[in-house]
Structure formats: C-alpha cells, structure tokens
Backbone as CSV, one residue per row, in Angstrom:
resi,resn,N_x,N_y,N_z,CA_x,CA_y,CA_z,C_x,C_y,C_z
1,MET,6.924,12.981,29.318,6.341,11.635,28.832,7.462,10.533,28.813
2,ASN,7.096,9.387,29.370,7.924,8.308,29.118,7.880,7.723,27.538
3,ILE,8.522,6.786,27.488,8.498,6.166,26.167,6.920,5.320,26.029
4,PRO,6.802,4.347,27.093,5.558,3.623,26.881,4.514,4.746,26.592
5,ALA,4.338,5.726,27.243,3.111,6.910,27.118,3.133,7.172,25.917
6,PHE,4.145,7.563,25.183,4.346,8.269,24.072,3.706,7.275,22.829
7,THR,4.472,6.166,23.105,4.108,4.999,21.999,2.361,4.796,21.969
8,THR,2.018,4.379,23.303,0.383,4.007,23.184,-0.402,5.200,23.208
9,LEU,0.306,6.558,23.298,-0.611,7.539,22.786,-0.627,7.522,20.812
10,THR,0.849,7.613,20.283,0.650,7.542,19.175,-0.178,6.626,18.277
11,LEU,0.006,5.203,18.779,-0.871,4.235,18.360,-2.140,5.106,18.396
12,LYS,-2.576,5.024,19.397,-4.152,5.208,19.409,-4.595,6.648,18.519
13,LEU,-3.519,7.790,18.742,-4.137,8.800,17.601,-4.061,8.451,16.152
14,PHE,-2.666,7.527,15.913,-3.152,7.088,14.340,-4.014,6.167,14.171
15,GLY,-4.789,5.279,14.986,-5.806,4.440,14.523,-7.169,5.121,14.578
16,VAL,-7.136,6.238,15.569,-8.358,6.973,15.386,-8.544,7.610,13.985
17,ILE,-7.412,8.419,13.671,-7.090,9.080,12.343,-7.406,8.303,10.910
18,PHE,-7.135,6.686,11.296,-7.618,5.877,10.233,-8.790,5.590,10.172
19,ILE,-9.516,5.534,11.242,-10.864,5.028,11.571,-11.846,6.432,10.754
20,LEU,-11.324,7.747,11.270,-12.301,8.646,10.492,-11.847,9.086,9.193
21,ILE,-10.894,8.704,8.738,-10.472,9.048,7.185,-11.222,7.913,6.603
22,ALA,-11.563,6.768,7.156,-12.104,5.919,6.783,-13.528,6.254,6.901
23,LEU,-14.125,6.378,7.764,-15.643,6.705,7.617,-15.980,7.743,6.672
24,LEU,-14.797,8.887,6.688,-15.239,10.251,5.698,-15.407,9.688,4.235
25,ASP,-14.312,9.252,3.842,-14.612,7.966,2.802,-15.713,7.515,2.112
26,PHE,-16.210,6.886,3.495,-16.989,6.028,3.176,-18.506,7.178,2.675
27,PHE,-18.748,7.992,3.624,-19.666,8.889,3.460,-19.828,9.571,1.965
28,SER,-18.260,9.881,1.612,-18.044,10.743,0.457,-18.346,9.963,-0.806
29,LEU,-18.101,8.526,-0.622,-18.910,7.711,-1.766,-20.557,7.199,-2.014
30,ILE,-21.065,7.458,-0.450,-22.535,7.148,-0.412,-22.761,8.180,-0.890
31,PHE,-22.884,9.403,-0.767,-23.633,10.567,-1.031,-22.989,11.145,-2.207
32,PRO,-23.967,11.847,-3.150,-25.586,11.445,-3.167,-26.277,10.581,-3.471
33,LEU,-27.036,10.077,-2.729,-27.642,8.835,-2.873,-27.951,8.703,-4.259
34,GLN,-28.005,7.334,-4.955,-29.003,7.277,-6.364,-29.008,5.721,-6.289
35,MET,-30.202,5.587,-5.630,-30.570,4.236,-5.251,-30.890,3.527,-6.492
36,ALA,-31.463,4.372,-7.233,-32.248,3.472,-8.250,-31.313,3.127,-9.303
37,ASP,-30.101,3.340,-9.272,-29.179,3.071,-10.631,-27.914,1.761,-9.968
38,PRO,-28.046,1.072,-10.388,-27.429,-0.391,-10.367,-25.741,0.082,-10.348
39,GLN,-25.462,0.551,-11.509,-23.876,1.121,-11.401,-23.454,1.819,-10.421
40,TRP,-24.384,2.703,-10.174,-23.997,3.662,-8.708,-23.676,2.787,-7.856
41,GLN,-24.680,2.030,-7.504,-24.724,0.985,-6.299,-23.445,-0.060,-6.264
42,LEU,-23.396,-0.667,-7.543,-21.776,-1.275,-8.015,-20.488,-0.510,-7.334
43,ALA,-20.688,0.377,-7.937,-19.259,1.741,-7.882,-19.144,2.086,-6.368
44,THR,-20.388,2.003,-5.424,-20.358,2.404,-4.211,-19.835,1.328,-3.299
45,VAL,-20.517,0.258,-3.553,-20.538,-0.978,-2.774,-18.556,-1.596,-3.358
46,THR,-18.484,-1.426,-4.063,-16.987,-2.026,-4.536,-15.968,-1.042,-3.721
47,GLY,-16.188,0.350,-3.851,-15.367,1.132,-3.360,-15.290,1.227,-1.769
48,ILE,-16.421,0.940,-1.278,-16.424,0.547,0.511,-15.511,-0.307,0.612
49,VAL,-15.855,-1.353,-0.149,-15.272,-2.550,0.223,-13.574,-2.638,0.034
50,ASP,-13.291,-2.067,-0.966,-12.106,-1.763,-1.282,-11.033,-1.032,-0.263
51,ARG,-11.780,-0.553,0.696,-11.574,0.533,1.560,-11.288,0.238,3.156
52,GLY,-11.955,-0.879,2.949,-12.662,-1.643,4.383,-11.685,-2.499,5.215
53,ILE,-10.515,-1.933,5.007,-9.126,-2.824,5.306,-8.672,-1.534,6.414
54,VAL,-8.764,-0.323,6.053,-8.253,1.060,6.300,-8.972,1.246,7.777
55,PRO,-10.144,0.884,8.035,-10.234,1.056,9.320,-10.472,-0.068,10.353
56,MET,-9.950,-1.130,9.702,-9.496,-2.508,10.521,-8.066,-2.100,11.214
57,LEU,-7.320,-1.695,10.145,-6.131,-1.096,10.619,-6.228,-0.432,11.568
58,GLY,-6.860,0.866,11.476,-7.003,1.669,12.977,-7.363,1.115,13.878
59,MET,-8.726,0.017,13.985,-8.729,-0.500,15.014,-7.559,-1.422,15.516
60,GLY,-6.851,-1.990,14.949,-5.897,-2.961,15.346,-4.713,-1.790,16.160
61,LEU,-4.494,-0.796,15.864,-3.540,0.180,16.060,-4.268,0.407,17.415
62,ILE,-5.239,0.707,17.667,-5.628,1.522,19.123,-5.674,0.098,19.794
63,SER,-6.046,-0.842,19.330,-5.789,-2.318,20.508,-4.324,-2.478,20.761
64,LEU,-3.305,-2.123,19.558,-1.924,-2.306,19.975,-1.934,-1.155,21.198
65,GLY,-2.437,-0.107,20.927,-2.151,0.961,21.792,-2.309,0.538,23.349
66,TYR,-3.353,0.035,23.461,-3.781,-0.615,24.683,-2.885,-1.668,25.412
67,PHE,-2.590,-2.418,24.331,-1.765,-3.729,24.480,-0.333,-3.146,25.312
68,VAL,0.141,-2.049,24.656,1.140,-1.480,25.443,0.967,-0.970,26.428
69,ASP,0.171,-0.522,26.947,-0.399,0.234,28.163,-0.437,-1.187,29.286
70,THR,-0.751,-2.151,28.759,-0.969,-3.447,29.424,0.649,-3.890,30.234
71,MET,1.327,-4.117,28.813,2.435,-4.426,28.851,3.487,-3.924,29.680
72,ALA,3.311,-2.231,29.735,4.091,-1.521,30.263,3.601,-1.338,32.054
73,LYS,2.395,-2.028,32.246,1.901,-2.109,33.541,1.439,-0.433,33.928
74,THR,0.912,0.438,32.897,0.638,1.735,33.280,-1.100,1.502,33.886
75,ALA,-1.749,1.119,33.165,-3.247,0.927,33.598,-3.921,0.154,32.589
76,GLY,-4.658,-0.907,33.226,-5.741,-1.902,32.467,-6.855,-0.652,31.544
77,THR,-7.297,0.510,32.107,-8.061,1.277,31.575,-7.536,2.752,31.437
78,SER,-7.969,3.485,30.760,-7.382,4.845,30.239,-7.450,5.519,31.936
79,PRO,-6.271,6.596,31.662,-6.158,7.290,33.284,-7.487,8.044,33.577
80,LYS,-7.153,8.767,34.726,-8.747,9.579,35.310,-8.539,10.338,34.316
81,GLY,-9.919,10.912,33.850,-9.988,11.957,33.031,-10.195,11.724,31.577
82,GLY,-9.432,10.227,31.395,-9.568,10.082,30.032,-10.797,9.555,29.567
83,PHE,-10.475,8.730,28.199,-11.569,8.369,27.718,-10.899,7.145,26.974
84,ASP,-12.161,5.892,27.168,-11.752,4.728,26.926,-12.159,4.051,25.546
85,LEU,-11.424,4.084,24.638,-11.827,4.124,23.109,-12.251,2.583,22.766
86,ARG,-12.120,1.633,23.656,-12.492,0.116,23.303,-14.115,0.003,23.084
87,MET,-14.533,0.263,24.363,-15.897,-0.130,23.750,-16.604,0.331,22.790
88,PRO,-16.507,1.664,22.206,-16.924,2.206,21.069,-16.547,1.475,20.048
89,ILE,-15.192,1.557,19.901,-14.441,0.733,18.739,-14.884,-1.002,18.525
90,TYR,-15.017,-1.398,19.655,-15.659,-2.626,19.320,-17.167,-2.310,19.020
91,ILE,-17.744,-1.856,19.241,-19.155,-1.384,19.010,-19.624,-1.374,17.446
92,LEU,-18.286,-0.275,17.288,-18.103,0.164,15.917,-17.813,-1.057,14.776
93,ALA,-17.146,-2.082,15.497,-16.443,-2.996,14.639,-17.529,-3.984,14.407
94,ILE,-18.483,-4.411,15.302,-19.794,-5.090,15.395,-20.819,-4.552,14.144
95,ALA,-20.940,-3.140,13.954,-21.522,-2.701,13.396,-20.982,-2.907,11.914
96,LEU,-19.810,-2.559,11.621,-19.255,-2.686,10.638,-19.397,-4.378,9.787
97,GLY,-18.991,-4.855,10.639,-18.966,-6.255,10.270,-20.431,-6.741,9.829
98,LEU,-21.586,-6.288,10.523,-22.989,-6.477,9.743,-23.262,-5.741,8.509
99,VAL,-22.234,-4.583,8.063,-22.766,-3.455,7.095,-22.314,-4.433,6.010
100,PHE,-20.758,-5.161,5.962,-20.267,-5.708,4.928,-20.826,-7.093,5.027
101,LEU,-21.550,-7.668,5.516,-22.046,-8.788,5.402,-23.798,-8.663,4.776
102,LEU,-24.213,-7.539,5.000,-25.365,-7.404,4.338,-24.894,-6.837,2.547
103,LEU,-23.558,-6.313,2.298,-22.927,-5.750,1.129,-22.881,-7.066,0.248
104,ILE,-22.755,-8.135,0.918,-22.737,-9.462,-0.294,-23.892,-9.582,-1.144
105,PRO,-24.955,-9.682,-0.859,-26.241,-9.997,-1.505,-26.666,-8.581,-2.263
106,VAL,-26.556,-7.348,-1.395,-26.514,-6.286,-2.421,-25.659,-6.068,-3.835
107,HIS,-24.559,-6.207,-3.833,-23.686,-6.483,-4.831,-23.718,-7.663,-5.487
108,LEU,-24.245,-8.896,-5.304,-24.351,-10.214,-6.262,-25.566,-9.371,-6.885
109,THR,-26.682,-8.807,-6.278,-27.862,-8.431,-7.160,-27.474,-7.571,-8.350
110,ASN,-26.821,-6.468,-7.883,-26.121,-5.404,-8.736,-25.608,-6.022,-9.892
111,VAL,-24.724,-7.119,-9.541,-23.831,-7.762,-10.927,-24.888,-8.267,-11.536
112,ASN,-25.769,-8.852,-11.392,-26.742,-9.859,-12.062,-27.333,-9.126,-12.715
113,GLN,-27.903,-7.464,-12.358,-28.636,-6.842,-12.664,-28.014,-6.136,-14.176
114,ILE,-26.943,-5.733,-13.950,-26.192,-5.088,-14.827,-25.578,-5.816,-15.992
115,LYS,-24.863,-7.423,-15.550,-24.513,-8.244,-16.553,-26.263,-8.315,-17.572
116,THR,-27.422,-8.512,-16.994,-28.563,-8.837,-17.826,-28.786,-7.527,-18.840
117,ALA,-28.629,-6.521,-18.129,-28.630,-5.032,-18.850,-27.644,-5.123,-20.391
118,GLU,-26.378,-5.456,-19.884,-25.508,-5.239,-21.315,-26.017,-6.571,-21.892
119,LEU,-26.417,-7.633,-21.608,-26.468,-8.762,-22.874,-27.902,-8.228,-23.237
120,ALA,-28.820,-7.680,-22.667,-29.790,-6.840,-23.263,-29.350,-6.003,-24.371
121,GLN,-28.385,-4.964,-24.239,-28.216,-4.132,-24.993,-27.491,-4.491,-26.255
122,LEU,-26.571,-5.393,-25.864,-25.669,-6.133,-27.183,-26.695,-6.751,-27.630
123,GLU,-27.635,-7.645,-27.481,-28.529,-8.408,-28.129,-29.284,-7.658,-28.971
124,SER,-29.434,-6.374,-28.551,-30.288,-5.488,-29.360,-29.559,-4.812,-30.659
125,GLN,-28.028,-4.473,-30.147,-27.143,-4.250,-31.514,-26.625,-5.432,-32.552
126,ILE,-26.746,-6.330,-31.692,-26.602,-7.385,-32.765,-27.934,-7.707,-33.622
127,GLY,-29.068,-7.696,-33.124,-30.216,-7.678,-33.832,-30.400,-6.447,-35.182
128,GLN,-30.090,-4.960,-34.279,-30.061,-4.484,-35.413,-29.015,-4.402,-36.234
129,GLY,-28.160,-5.298,-36.455,-26.735,-5.364,-37.356,-27.279,-6.529,-38.194
130,GLN,-27.802,-7.468,-37.514,-28.292,-8.289,-38.696,-29.390,-8.163,-39.362
131,GLN,-30.475,-6.960,-38.957,-31.410,-6.386,-39.652,-30.956,-5.784,-41.043
132,GLN,-29.436,-5.012,-40.657,-29.212,-4.067,-41.849,-28.643,-5.262,-42.756
133,VAL,-28.055,-6.270,-42.440,-27.255,-7.354,-43.296,-28.621,-7.919,-44.174
134,GLU,-29.690,-8.104,-43.646,-30.711,-8.949,-44.004,-31.522,-7.680,-44.825
135,GLY,-31.533,-6.604,-44.595,-31.910,-5.504,-45.748,-31.386,-5.602,-46.952
136,ALA,-30.086,-5.780,-46.803,-28.961,-5.437,-47.925,-29.332,-6.806,-48.825
137,LEU,-29.568,-7.968,-48.051,-29.744,-9.181,-49.237,-31.303,-8.971,-49.886
138,ARG,-32.230,-8.474,-49.220,-33.282,-8.171,-49.608,-33.289,-7.260,-50.639
139,GLN,-32.380,-6.037,-50.533,-32.102,-5.183,-51.461,-31.359,-5.883,-53.163
140,PHE,-30.328,-6.810,-52.665,-29.733,-7.497,-53.553,-30.526,-8.581,-54.444
141,ASP,-31.604,-8.840,-53.744,-32.584,-10.084,-54.341,-33.420,-9.261,-55.336
142,ALA,-34.072,-7.993,-54.800,-34.990,-7.164,-55.479,-34.086,-6.639,-56.865
143,LEU,-32.909,-6.181,-56.716,-32.230,-5.895,-57.890,-31.676,-6.977,-58.579
144,SER,-31.667,-8.121,-58.071,-31.153,-9.162,-59.050,-32.606,-9.731,-60.140
145,GLN,-33.637,-9.290,-59.482,-34.981,-9.435,-60.512,-35.438,-7.924,-61.182
146,ASN,-34.669,-7.236,-61.137,-34.758,-5.806,-62.010,-33.395,-5.660,-62.748
147,PRO,-33.063,-6.191,-63.597,-31.748,-6.301,-64.214,-31.853,-4.518,-65.183
148,GLU,-32.752,-3.844,-65.254,-32.361,-2.539,-65.535,-31.986,-1.644,-64.513
149,ALA,-32.611,-1.711,-63.200,-31.944,-0.980,-61.889,-30.546,-1.398,-61.409
150,LEU,-30.340,-2.597,-61.902,-29.103,-3.090,-61.337,-27.912,-2.386,-62.300
151,GLU,-28.582,-2.591,-63.639,-27.473,-1.946,-64.650,-27.349,-0.101,-64.525
152,GLN,-28.506,0.028,-63.746,-28.479,1.655,-63.691,-27.348,1.906,-62.484
153,GLN,-27.525,1.033,-61.104,-26.663,1.454,-60.200,-25.073,1.135,-60.733
154,ILE,-25.219,-0.184,-61.540,-23.131,-0.284,-62.055,-22.881,1.375,-62.558
155,GLN,-23.997,1.469,-63.622,-23.113,2.572,-64.446,-23.025,4.037,-63.423
156,GLU,-23.788,4.528,-62.623,-23.758,5.443,-61.677,-22.549,5.135,-60.652
157,GLY,-22.140,3.967,-60.388,-20.771,3.477,-59.674,-19.938,3.863,-60.620
158,GLU,-20.015,3.387,-61.505,-18.652,3.368,-62.524,-18.382,5.421,-62.931
159,GLN,-19.397,5.847,-63.072,-19.273,7.177,-63.289,-18.916,8.022,-61.925
160,LEU,-18.885,7.813,-60.951,-18.494,8.271,-59.836,-17.156,7.957,-59.801
161,LEU,-16.648,6.813,-59.905,-15.219,6.242,-60.100,-14.355,7.192,-60.951
162,ALA,-15.062,7.336,-62.237,-14.316,8.191,-63.370,-14.102,9.392,-63.003
163,ALA,-15.309,10.202,-62.449,-15.200,11.471,-62.161,-14.397,11.801,-60.656
164,GLY,-14.664,11.176,-60.054,-13.842,11.132,-58.504,-14.019,12.083,-58.013
165,GLN,-14.978,12.530,-57.963,-16.002,13.443,-57.214,-17.704,13.223,-57.090
166,VAL,-18.555,13.874,-56.389,-19.805,13.971,-56.011,-19.980,15.426,-55.808
167,ASN,-20.663,16.302,-56.605,-21.461,17.537,-56.487,-20.275,18.467,-56.477
168,GLY,-19.189,18.214,-57.195,-17.740,19.271,-57.148,-17.096,18.868,-55.695
169,ASN,-17.416,17.997,-54.926,-16.375,17.628,-53.994,-15.774,16.297,-54.290
170,PRO,-14.243,16.231,-54.114,-13.592,15.330,-54.377,-13.767,14.374,-53.592
171,LEU,-13.908,12.621,-54.030,-13.483,11.541,-53.141,-12.468,11.062,-52.937
172,ASN,-12.139,10.884,-51.592,-10.839,10.591,-50.678,-10.657,9.053,-51.122
173,GLN,-9.672,8.185,-51.002,-9.284,6.956,-51.221,-10.316,6.040,-50.549
174,GLU,-10.596,6.461,-49.611,-11.396,5.269,-49.028,-12.821,5.231,-49.356
175,GLN,-13.291,6.205,-49.888,-14.750,6.247,-50.516,-14.830,5.871,-51.804
176,LEU,-13.626,6.389,-52.535,-13.356,5.449,-53.976,-13.161,4.131,-53.836
177,ALA,-12.686,3.372,-53.017,-12.337,1.902,-52.273,-13.728,1.113,-52.249
178,ASN,-14.722,2.199,-51.522,-15.928,1.526,-51.091,-16.951,1.607,-52.206
179,ILE,-16.849,2.389,-53.166,-17.688,2.629,-54.251,-17.122,1.518,-55.386
180,GLU,-15.897,1.085,-55.565,-15.327,0.403,-56.357,-15.901,-1.146,-55.777
181,ARG,-15.500,-1.441,-54.580,-16.209,-2.910,-54.009,-17.594,-2.644,-54.145
182,GLN,-18.502,-1.926,-54.073,-19.814,-1.818,-54.389,-20.197,-2.438,-55.739
183,VAL,-19.571,-1.461,-56.826,-19.383,-1.974,-58.139,-19.236,-3.396,-58.504
184,ASN,-17.950,-3.754,-57.892,-17.764,-4.972,-57.957,-18.672,-6.032,-57.726
185,GLU,-19.287,-5.791,-56.238,-20.380,-6.807,-55.861,-21.937,-6.895,-56.680
186,LEU,-21.741,-5.490,-57.167,-22.947,-5.273,-58.208,-23.062,-6.107,-59.200
187,LYS,-21.822,-5.826,-60.204,-21.451,-6.939,-61.229,-21.545,-8.408,-61.060
188,GLY,-21.111,-8.649,-59.658,-20.992,-10.269,-59.263,-22.593,-10.384,-59.400
189,LEU,-23.592,-9.504,-58.924,-24.659,-9.912,-58.612,-25.356,-10.091,-60.145
190,ARG,-24.956,-9.060,-61.118,-25.693,-9.498,-62.423,-25.253,-10.645,-63.001
191,GLU,-24.146,-11.006,-62.883,-23.323,-12.333,-63.413,-24.300,-13.548,-62.969
192,MET,-24.348,-13.367,-61.270,-25.171,-14.660,-60.666,-26.713,-14.443,-61.032
193,SER,-27.214,-13.147,-61.529,-28.929,-12.957,-61.623,-29.100,-13.738,-63.015
194,LYS,-27.904,-14.374,-64.006,-28.372,-14.922,-65.184,-28.490,-16.440,-64.936
195,ASP,-28.266,-16.996,-63.663,-28.539,-18.160,-63.249,-29.130,-17.942,-62.129
196,PRO,-30.405,-18.069,-61.731,-31.312,-18.179,-60.736,-30.733,-19.184,-59.542
197,ALA,-30.625,-20.305,-59.958,-30.377,-21.034,-58.983,-28.911,-21.291,-58.263
198,ALA,-28.075,-20.497,-58.975,-26.348,-20.535,-58.482,-27.006,-18.907,-57.240
199,LEU,-27.887,-17.776,-57.879,-27.938,-16.638,-57.264,-28.592,-17.172,-55.777
200,LYS,-29.519,-18.140,-56.092,-30.350,-18.694,-54.608,-29.653,-19.183,-53.677
201,ALA,-28.945,-20.347,-54.388,-27.599,-21.016,-53.486,-26.945,-19.930,-52.835
202,LYS,-26.299,-18.517,-53.732,-25.466,-17.589,-52.875,-25.800,-16.959,-51.897
203,MET,-27.424,-16.849,-51.953,-27.918,-15.981,-51.128,-28.051,-16.814,-49.627
204,GLU,-28.408,-18.066,-49.893,-28.381,-18.985,-48.609,-27.332,-19.373,-48.092
205,GLU,-26.228,-19.080,-49.014,-24.955,-19.186,-48.244,-24.956,-18.254,-47.133
206,ILE,-24.902,-16.846,-47.706,-24.795,-15.837,-47.144,-25.319,-15.740,-45.735
207,LYS,-26.875,-15.984,-46.208,-27.780,-16.233,-44.889,-27.253,-17.031,-43.700
208,THR,-26.794,-18.106,-44.209,-26.318,-19.034,-43.193,-25.090,-18.700,-42.503
209,ASN,-24.092,-17.871,-43.349,-22.760,-17.574,-42.832,-23.047,-16.336,-41.499
210,LEU,-24.144,-15.690,-41.989,-24.635,-14.742,-41.038,-25.024,-14.858,-39.777
211,GLU,-26.101,-15.947,-39.821,-26.437,-16.789,-38.703,-25.342,-17.230,-38.165
212,THR,-24.465,-18.139,-38.713,-23.119,-18.555,-37.836,-22.611,-17.372,-36.973
213,GLN,-22.130,-16.262,-37.670,-21.202,-15.620,-37.544,-22.527,-14.843,-36.051
214,VAL,-23.412,-14.863,-36.445,-24.354,-13.979,-35.273,-24.414,-14.574,-33.696
215,ALA,-24.408,-16.133,-34.169,-24.227,-16.982,-32.848,-23.268,-17.347,-32.042
216,GLU,-22.097,-16.911,-32.812,-20.602,-17.156,-32.598,-20.790,-15.746,-31.562
217,GLN,-20.870,-14.813,-32.285,-21.001,-13.442,-31.602,-21.610,-13.316,-30.345
218,ARG,-22.845,-13.826,-30.276,-23.711,-13.753,-29.182,-22.915,-14.866,-27.861
219,GLN,-22.277,-15.839,-28.379,-22.000,-16.906,-27.449,-20.808,-16.035,-26.781
220,LYS,-20.009,-15.286,-27.487,-18.773,-14.566,-27.132,-18.867,-13.588,-26.344
221,VAL,-19.841,-12.886,-26.613,-20.269,-11.698,-25.619,-20.761,-12.449,-24.211
222,GLU,-21.646,-13.250,-24.154,-22.602,-13.732,-23.475,-21.276,-14.375,-22.293
223,SER,-20.209,-15.259,-22.915,-19.044,-15.750,-22.418,-18.272,-14.642,-21.050
224,GLN,-18.141,-13.442,-22.406,-17.041,-12.324,-21.392,-17.945,-11.654,-20.429
225,ALA,-19.609,-11.451,-20.528,-20.151,-10.922,-19.549,-20.152,-11.619,-18.172
226,SER,-20.560,-13.492,-18.614,-20.696,-13.657,-17.531,-19.412,-13.710,-16.498
227,ASN,-18.256,-14.385,-17.606,-16.636,-14.472,-16.735,-16.560,-12.855,-15.941
228,GLN,-16.682,-11.670,-16.788,-16.450,-10.420,-15.974,-17.820,-10.365,-14.663
229,ALA,-18.475,-10.496,-15.020,-19.722,-10.796,-13.709,-19.362,-11.599,-12.517
230,LEU,-18.599,-13.014,-12.774,-18.023,-13.639,-12.088,-17.109,-13.316,-11.478
231,LYS,-16.007,-12.692,-11.571,-15.030,-12.072,-11.288,-14.994,-11.332,-10.474
232,GLN,-15.908,-10.039,-10.685,-16.377,-9.212,-10.087,-16.742,-9.379,-9.040
233,GLY,-18.261,-10.125,-8.949,-18.956,-10.865,-7.494,-18.251,-11.520,-6.739
234,LEU,-17.059,-12.574,-7.241,-16.378,-13.403,-6.379,-15.431,-12.236,-5.655
235,ARG,-14.563,-11.390,-6.326,-13.674,-10.462,-5.873,-14.176,-9.772,-4.629
236,VAL,-15.026,-9.023,-5.141,-15.854,-8.017,-4.082,-16.582,-8.842,-3.274
237,GLY,-17.352,-9.977,-3.127,-18.148,-10.936,-2.281,-17.494,-11.135,-1.394
238,LEU,-15.950,-11.787,-1.590,-15.396,-12.524,-0.794,-14.520,-11.624,0.167
239,SER,-14.056,-10.551,-0.523,-13.594,-9.538,0.265,-14.439,-8.965,1.092
240,SER,-15.672,-9.031,0.800,-16.808,-8.145,1.940,-17.041,-9.075,3.027
241,LEU,-17.063,-10.759,2.285,-17.218,-11.880,3.778,-16.041,-11.818,4.811
242,MET,-14.971,-11.375,3.806,-13.795,-11.704,5.088,-13.730,-10.464,6.003
243,LEU,-13.847,-9.242,5.448,-14.046,-8.160,5.984,-15.110,-8.203,7.045
244,SER,-16.375,-8.584,6.861,-17.108,-9.218,7.627,-16.798,-9.926,9.359
245,ILE,-16.385,-11.110,8.563,-16.187,-11.778,9.643,-14.586,-11.346,10.598
246,GLY,-14.075,-10.544,9.871,-12.559,-9.937,10.487,-13.416,-8.805,11.691
247,PHE,-14.279,-7.860,11.163,-14.842,-6.958,12.165,-15.755,-7.461,13.409
248,ALA,-16.531,-8.589,12.570,-17.534,-9.196,13.858,-16.549,-9.789,14.927
249,ALA,-15.624,-10.648,14.574,-14.662,-11.358,15.357,-14.277,-10.446,16.265
250,PHE,-13.524,-9.614,15.704,-12.896,-8.604,16.816,-13.643,-7.608,17.470
251,GLY,-14.540,-7.126,17.117,-15.774,-6.676,18.072,-16.381,-7.338,19.087
252,ALA,-16.625,-8.990,18.660,-17.012,-9.691,19.898,-16.230,-10.058,20.641
253,LEU,-15.332,-10.675,20.313,-14.069,-10.887,21.177,-13.697,-9.613,22.323
254,GLY,-13.500,-8.808,21.590,-13.000,-7.471,22.357,-13.651,-6.912,23.514
255,LEU,-15.299,-7.287,23.032,-16.303,-7.072,24.270,-16.324,-7.832,25.065
256,ARG,-16.138,-9.116,24.905,-16.206,-10.054,25.826,-15.047,-10.078,26.758
257,ASN,-14.107,-9.698,26.094,-12.860,-9.532,27.375,-12.797,-8.487,28.103
258,LEU,-13.231,-7.367,27.490,-13.565,-6.281,28.106,-14.549,-6.022,29.348
259,LEU,-15.857,-6.807,28.901,-16.684,-7.133,30.050,-16.470,-8.070,31.048
260,SER,-15.667,-9.039,30.630,-15.284,-10.134,31.579,-13.948,-9.874,32.361
261,ALA,-13.363,-8.511,32.147,-12.021,-8.348,32.682,-12.494,-7.821,34.150
262,PRO,-12.011,-8.079,35.282,-11.659,-7.554,36.759,-11.162,-6.107,36.499
263,PRO,-11.932,-5.460,37.132,-11.567,-3.877,37.542,-9.922,-3.963,37.440
264,THR,-9.393,-3.218,37.299,-7.970,-3.187,37.382,-7.677,-1.713,38.450
265,PRO,-6.810,-2.099,39.577,-6.841,-1.219,40.312,-5.904,-0.152,40.544
266,PRO,-6.104,0.853,40.581,-5.336,2.037,40.294,-3.767,2.077,40.590
267,SER,-3.183,2.324,39.769,-1.776,2.323,40.017,-1.189,3.143,41.025
268,ALA,0.405,2.605,41.498,0.607,3.458,42.914,0.727,5.046,42.297
269,GLY,0.762,5.519,43.394,0.640,7.097,43.198,-0.471,7.991,42.475
270,SER,-1.579,7.135,41.858,-2.849,7.678,41.337,-3.555,7.981,42.233
271,THR,-4.416,9.003,42.225,-5.288,9.735,42.672,-6.624,9.595,42.360
272,ILE,-7.922,9.292,43.218,-9.073,8.828,42.759,-10.058,9.799,43.122
C-alpha cells in the first residue's frame, strides 16, 4: 500500500470512528426518554450540542480523505468493490443540521420553563420566611399586651441560662447564646410595652424593614435567574445554530458537487 492510499484510508477510518462514537454518545444521552421532565430535556440538549463538533470533525476527516484521493490521482470515486462514504455522510450532515436547528426552540422553551419553576419555588420560600417573621411579630405584639405571659417567658429564659441545661441535658454555647438573645429581646419588648406609641412605631419599623429585605431578595433572585437563563440560552442556542448551519452547508454543498461531478474514468490498469 502506497503512502497516499494509506493516508486516505486512515483519514476515512478515523472519520467513521468519530461519527460512530458521536452517534453512540447521542443515543446514550437520549435514552431512557423522560420527555415530561424539562430538566432532563435541558441536560440532554446541552449534552448533544456540546458534542456536536465531534461528528463534524469526523465528516471533515472523511472529506479530507477523498480530497487526498483526488490529489493523488487515484480515483474520483472508491475503487471497484469499495463503498463511497460521501453520499451517506452528506445526507447525515443535512439530517444533523435539521436536528440542531429544531433543538434551538426546544432548548429555549426548557430554559424558560425551568426559570419560571425556580422563581416560583424561590417565591414560595420567601413567602414562608415572611410568614414566619410576621408570625413572630404577632407573637411579640400579643406578649406586649399580656405583661404576665411576657414576664413568665423572661423568667423561664433566665432559669435556663442559670441552669445551663434542659431536662438534664446540658446546653451548648450556641443554644445558650440563642436563649440569651431571646431573653434580651423579650426584656426590650417589656420596656417598649410601657410606651404603646413607641412599641407601635418599632413594630412598623420592623415590618417596613422586612418588606424592604423581601423586595431586595426577590429582585436579586429574579435577576440571577434571568441572567443564568440568558447565558445558558445564548450559549447552547447559538452553538446549536452554528452547528446547524455548518452541517447543512456541508451536506448541501457536498451533495451538489457529488451529483454534478462528471463520471471519473477508471485509472490505467483498473478492471471493470
């Protein structure tokens, strides 16, 4: 086997291996199907697009192999008994171009659905936290209007701090610090309860601060989710678009050149 023949065979072989590996990888990503899960669709589309360059490289190697054939003046088509890979490769390229084009709206839809779901989940978490704080404020308000219950809770907290244990179980430093903080808050509430106007103003201040923090947190979360969705949509969407254009152009131009090329006469010494 001469050098040009070995080179073209190697290029074609490597090209076929690249394509087969990519197709097997695609099938491993697709199956088992979970079409109802947007997260699965997003991960699958992203994986396919990220691996889309592999079959393109394989097709390029095969085309380069046939180019070496032509430059070496061996034959315009495969030798007798061989199989011309160009026609199926060009058809596969057009099919992949269509697939990557269709993946763009699928990916953008999944990104939007996941973004909406994440925002709804975060909104629910923020709402739960807000309800807990509002519940604590209502509890403080009720305690401020019931001096006996307020005083009882302060005494219970001070007793826990003095004993350093609950039901015979010692309290750690973090638990003691939390109890001390709660006792100090209750004492502050006791002092403010002596001035109803000051207590009302303090409650309104806490409520206003809470609403401000919730609004800032909601805006931050929405901004992060929107930026992440935009980045992911642009990266995968543009990559899929470029792959679609590349495969479609390669397949269409290759088919046109292959179908319009005149038959190549057999080389000297070849049998028919």
